[in-house]
Amino acid sequence: MKGIRIRPEQQGLRTSLFDLEAEIMEIVWDEGWEEFAVADVHRILETQREIAYTTVMTTISRLYDKDLLTRRKEGRRYLYTAIMSRTEFIEAMTREVLESLPPVGQKAAIALLVERVAQADHDELDRLEALIRKRRKHDE
């Protein structure tokens, strides 16, 4: 993913995307579109507030430039497809943040994870245990 930066003062997708970019990606994922045109997104955004078609078009183009969307030409318009699901995006962003930390930061992140695990409920512990087993099998 290109041009992604972290804004820790924000929450959710807005930690790594500008507000309108995050809103558009949420719409794309919520709608479950295989492909969509700018007009599809504009139609939904327009029910929420007044927004120019060109603003939506420019923002979708930026998402394409950031490698979050692919596109293909159909006549005079582009049809876009999300490259990854919401979950895959969050995992990729988390991985990117952790890998960008210096070794001492990575150790601190692991310590925070252990602290979080100590507060986890049984379902979360089961999920983490399954992930650890999967990772160990992969390393064998």
PDB file of N, CA and C in Angstrom, residues 27-71:
ATOM      1  N   ILE A  27     -18.032   2.233   2.815  1.00  0.00           N
ATOM      2  CA  ILE A  27     -19.191   2.037   1.929  1.00  0.00           C
ATOM      3  C   ILE A  27     -18.957   0.839   1.018  1.00  0.00           C
ATOM      4  N   VAL A  28     -17.784   0.790   0.406  1.00  0.00           N
ATOM      5  CA  VAL A  28     -17.456  -0.307  -0.517  1.00  0.00           C
ATOM      6  C   VAL A  28     -17.559  -1.645   0.205  1.00  0.00           C
ATOM      7  N   TRP A  29     -16.974  -1.740   1.397  1.00  0.00           N
ATOM      8  CA  TRP A  29     -17.010  -3.002   2.140  1.00  0.00           C
ATOM      9  C   TRP A  29     -18.418  -3.313   2.630  1.00  0.00           C
ATOM     10  N   ASP A  30     -19.117  -2.307   3.148  1.00  0.00           N
ATOM     11  CA  ASP A  30     -20.478  -2.540   3.653  1.00  0.00           C
ATOM     12  C   ASP A  30     -21.430  -2.988   2.545  1.00  0.00           C
ATOM     13  N   GLU A  31     -21.277  -2.407   1.364  1.00  0.00           N
ATOM     14  CA  GLU A  31     -22.148  -2.763   0.239  1.00  0.00           C
ATOM     15  C   GLU A  31     -21.784  -4.116  -0.364  1.00  0.00           C
ATOM     16  N   GLY A  32     -20.555  -4.565  -0.122  1.00  0.00           N
ATOM     17  CA  GLY A  32     -20.124  -5.857  -0.648  1.00  0.00           C
ATOM     18  C   GLY A  32     -19.998  -5.878  -2.166  1.00  0.00           C
ATOM     19  N   TRP A  33     -19.708  -4.731  -2.752  1.00  0.00           N
ATOM     20  CA  TRP A  33     -19.612  -4.644  -4.210  1.00  0.00           C
ATOM     21  C   TRP A  33     -18.418  -5.424  -4.740  1.00  0.00           C
ATOM     22  N   GLU A  34     -18.665  -6.199  -5.778  1.00  0.00           N
ATOM     23  CA  GLU A  34     -17.561  -6.831  -6.520  1.00  0.00           C
ATOM     24  C   GLU A  34     -16.859  -5.750  -7.343  1.00  0.00           C
ATOM     25  N   GLU A  35     -17.675  -4.933  -8.004  1.00  0.00           N
ATOM     26  CA  GLU A  35     -17.190  -3.779  -8.772  1.00  0.00           C
ATOM     27  C   GLU A  35     -18.142  -2.619  -8.513  1.00  0.00           C
ATOM     28  N   PHE A  36     -17.601  -1.424  -8.643  1.00  0.00           N
ATOM     29  CA  PHE A  36     -18.440  -0.245  -8.463  1.00  0.00           C
ATOM     30  C   PHE A  36     -17.886   0.907  -9.288  1.00  0.00           C
ATOM     31  N   ALA A  37     -18.742   1.844  -9.573  1.00  0.00           N
ATOM     32  CA  ALA A  37     -18.357   3.065 -10.279  1.00  0.00           C
ATOM     33  C   ALA A  37     -18.418   4.221  -9.292  1.00  0.00           C
ATOM     34  N   VAL A  38     -17.783   5.315  -9.648  1.00  0.00           N
ATOM     35  CA  VAL A  38     -17.809   6.518  -8.818  1.00  0.00           C
ATOM     36  C   VAL A  38     -19.260   6.905  -8.519  1.00  0.00           C
ATOM     37  N   ALA A  39     -20.123   6.791  -9.523  1.00  0.00           N
ATOM     38  CA  ALA A  39     -21.536   7.172  -9.354  1.00  0.00           C
ATOM     39  C   ALA A  39     -22.215   6.365  -8.252  1.00  0.00           C
ATOM     40  N   ASP A  40     -21.840   5.095  -8.084  1.00  0.00           N
ATOM     41  CA  ASP A  40     -22.431   4.259  -7.036  1.00  0.00           C
ATOM     42  C   ASP A  40     -22.115   4.827  -5.652  1.00  0.00           C
ATOM     43  N   VAL A  41     -20.853   5.171  -5.438  1.00  0.00           N
ATOM     44  CA  VAL A  41     -20.423   5.724  -4.157  1.00  0.00           C
ATOM     45  C   VAL A  41     -21.033   7.105  -3.959  1.00  0.00           C
ATOM     46  N   HIS A  42     -21.021   7.914  -5.003  1.00  0.00           N
ATOM     47  CA  HIS A  42     -21.576   9.268  -4.922  1.00  0.00           C
ATOM     48  C   HIS A  42     -23.051   9.232  -4.528  1.00  0.00           C
ATOM     49  N   ARG A  43     -23.772   8.312  -5.103  1.00  0.00           N
ATOM     50  CA  ARG A  43     -25.207   8.182  -4.810  1.00  0.00           C
ATOM     51  C   ARG A  43     -25.444   7.948  -3.309  1.00  0.00           C
ATOM     52  N   ILE A  44     -24.623   7.111  -2.686  1.00  0.00           N
ATOM     53  CA  ILE A  44     -24.777   6.827  -1.259  1.00  0.00           C
ATOM     54  C   ILE A  44     -24.331   8.016  -0.415  1.00  0.00           C
ATOM     55  N   LEU A  45     -23.185   8.587  -0.756  1.00  0.00           N
ATOM     56  CA  LEU A  45     -22.692   9.729   0.015  1.00  0.00           C
ATOM     57  C   LEU A  45     -23.655  10.913  -0.059  1.00  0.00           C
ATOM     58  N   GLU A  46     -24.266  11.081  -1.213  1.00  0.00           N
ATOM     59  CA  GLU A  46     -25.180  12.205  -1.420  1.00  0.00           C
ATOM     60  C   GLU A  46     -26.424  12.108  -0.526  1.00  0.00           C
ATOM     61  N   THR A  47     -26.778  10.914  -0.096  1.00  0.00           N
ATOM     62  CA  THR A  47     -27.920  10.773   0.820  1.00  0.00           C
ATOM     63  C   THR A  47     -27.537  11.223   2.232  1.00  0.00           C
ATOM     64  N   GLN A  48     -26.250  11.314   2.504  1.00  0.00           N
ATOM     65  CA  GLN A  48     -25.771  11.681   3.833  1.00  0.00           C
ATOM     66  C   GLN A  48     -25.405  13.159   3.946  1.00  0.00           C
ATOM     67  N   ARG A  49     -24.974  13.736   2.805  1.00  0.00           N
ATOM     68  CA  ARG A  49     -24.574  15.150   2.801  1.00  0.00           C
ATOM     69  C   ARG A  49     -24.386  15.612   1.366  1.00  0.00           C
ATOM     70  N   GLU A  50     -24.264  16.890   1.196  1.00  0.00           N
ATOM     71  CA  GLU A  50     -23.999  17.432  -0.130  1.00  0.00           C
ATOM     72  C   GLU A  50     -22.512  17.251  -0.428  1.00  0.00           C
ATOM     73  N   ILE A  51     -22.228  16.583  -1.543  1.00  0.00           N
ATOM     74  CA  ILE A  51     -20.839  16.326  -1.920  1.00  0.00           C
ATOM     75  C   ILE A  51     -20.745  16.293  -3.437  1.00  0.00           C
ATOM     76  N   ALA A  52     -19.717  16.915  -3.964  1.00  0.00           N
ATOM     77  CA  ALA A  52     -19.536  16.987  -5.416  1.00  0.00           C
ATOM     78  C   ALA A  52     -19.070  15.640  -5.970  1.00  0.00           C
ATOM     79  N   TYR A  53     -19.566  15.302  -7.128  1.00  0.00           N
ATOM     80  CA  TYR A  53     -19.165  14.086  -7.825  1.00  0.00           C
ATOM     81  C   TYR A  53     -17.652  14.080  -8.027  1.00  0.00           C
ATOM     82  N   THR A  54     -17.085  15.226  -8.389  1.00  0.00           N
ATOM     83  CA  THR A  54     -15.637  15.307  -8.657  1.00  0.00           C
ATOM     84  C   THR A  54     -14.813  15.051  -7.389  1.00  0.00           C
ATOM     85  N   THR A  55     -15.344  15.424  -6.236  1.00  0.00           N
ATOM     86  CA  THR A  55     -14.654  15.153  -4.971  1.00  0.00           C
ATOM     87  C   THR A  55     -14.581  13.647  -4.731  1.00  0.00           C
ATOM     88  N   VAL A  56     -15.691  12.961  -4.967  1.00  0.00           N
ATOM     89  CA  VAL A  56     -15.727  11.506  -4.808  1.00  0.00           C
ATOM     90  C   VAL A  56     -14.789  10.857  -5.825  1.00  0.00           C
ATOM     91  N   MET A  57     -14.826  11.338  -7.065  1.00  0.00           N
ATOM     92  CA  MET A  57     -13.976  10.788  -8.119  1.00  0.00           C
ATOM     93  C   MET A  57     -12.492  10.955  -7.762  1.00  0.00           C
ATOM     94  N   THR A  58     -12.106  12.115  -7.285  1.00  0.00           N
ATOM     95  CA  THR A  58     -10.711  12.371  -6.917  1.00  0.00           C
ATOM     96  C   THR A  58     -10.281  11.478  -5.759  1.00  0.00           C
ATOM     97  N   THR A  59     -11.139  11.319  -4.784  1.00  0.00           N
ATOM     98  CA  THR A  59     -10.811  10.498  -3.618  1.00  0.00           C
ATOM     99  C   THR A  59     -10.691   9.032  -4.000  1.00  0.00           C
ATOM    100  N   ILE A  60     -11.578   8.545  -4.841  1.00  0.00           N
ATOM    101  CA  ILE A  60     -11.480   7.160  -5.313  1.00  0.00           C
ATOM    102  C   ILE A  60     -10.203   6.968  -6.115  1.00  0.00           C
ATOM    103  N   SER A  61      -9.839   7.954  -6.895  1.00  0.00           N
ATOM    104  CA  SER A  61      -8.584   7.887  -7.650  1.00  0.00           C
ATOM    105  C   SER A  61      -7.385   7.811  -6.699  1.00  0.00           C
ATOM    106  N   ARG A  62      -7.433   8.543  -5.598  1.00  0.00           N
ATOM    107  CA  ARG A  62      -6.351   8.478  -4.597  1.00  0.00           C
ATOM    108  C   ARG A  62      -6.286   7.091  -3.958  1.00  0.00           C
ATOM    109  N   LEU A  63      -7.448   6.484  -3.708  1.00  0.00           N
ATOM    110  CA  LEU A  63      -7.470   5.123  -3.155  1.00  0.00           C
ATOM    111  C   LEU A  63      -6.866   4.127  -4.147  1.00  0.00           C
ATOM    112  N   TYR A  64      -7.104   4.359  -5.432  1.00  0.00           N
ATOM    113  CA  TYR A  64      -6.492   3.544  -6.476  1.00  0.00           C
ATOM    114  C   TYR A  64      -4.966   3.742  -6.461  1.00  0.00           C
ATOM    115  N   ASP A  65      -4.535   4.999  -6.346  1.00  0.00           N
ATOM    116  CA  ASP A  65      -3.097   5.304  -6.303  1.00  0.00           C
ATOM    117  C   ASP A  65      -2.417   4.681  -5.085  1.00  0.00           C
ATOM    118  N   LYS A  66      -3.164   4.501  -4.007  1.00  0.00           N
ATOM    119  CA  LYS A  66      -2.629   3.905  -2.781  1.00  0.00           C
ATOM    120  C   LYS A  66      -2.695   2.374  -2.812  1.00  0.00           C
ATOM    121  N   ASP A  67      -3.084   1.823  -3.951  1.00  0.00           N
ATOM    122  CA  ASP A  67      -3.171   0.364  -4.130  1.00  0.00           C
ATOM    123  C   ASP A  67      -4.220  -0.288  -3.230  1.00  0.00           C
ATOM    124  N   LEU A  68      -5.294   0.436  -2.939  1.00  0.00           N
ATOM    125  CA  LEU A  68      -6.407  -0.154  -2.200  1.00  0.00           C
ATOM    126  C   LEU A  68      -7.515  -0.589  -3.145  1.00  0.00           C
ATOM    127  N   LEU A  69      -7.495  -0.065  -4.364  1.00  0.00           N
ATOM    128  CA  LEU A  69      -8.489  -0.404  -5.378  1.00  0.00           C
ATOM    129  C   LEU A  69      -7.784  -0.739  -6.681  1.00  0.00           C
ATOM    130  N   THR A  70      -8.391  -1.618  -7.467  1.00  0.00           N
ATOM    131  CA  THR A  70      -7.975  -1.813  -8.853  1.00  0.00           C
ATOM    132  C   THR A  70      -9.075  -1.197  -9.713  1.00  0.00           C
ATOM    133  N   ARG A  71      -8.786  -1.018 -10.971  1.00  0.00           N
ATOM    134  CA  ARG A  71      -9.822  -0.484 -11.851  1.00  0.00           C
ATOM    135  C   ARG A  71      -9.640  -1.005 -13.262  1.00  0.00           C
TER     136      ARG A  71
END
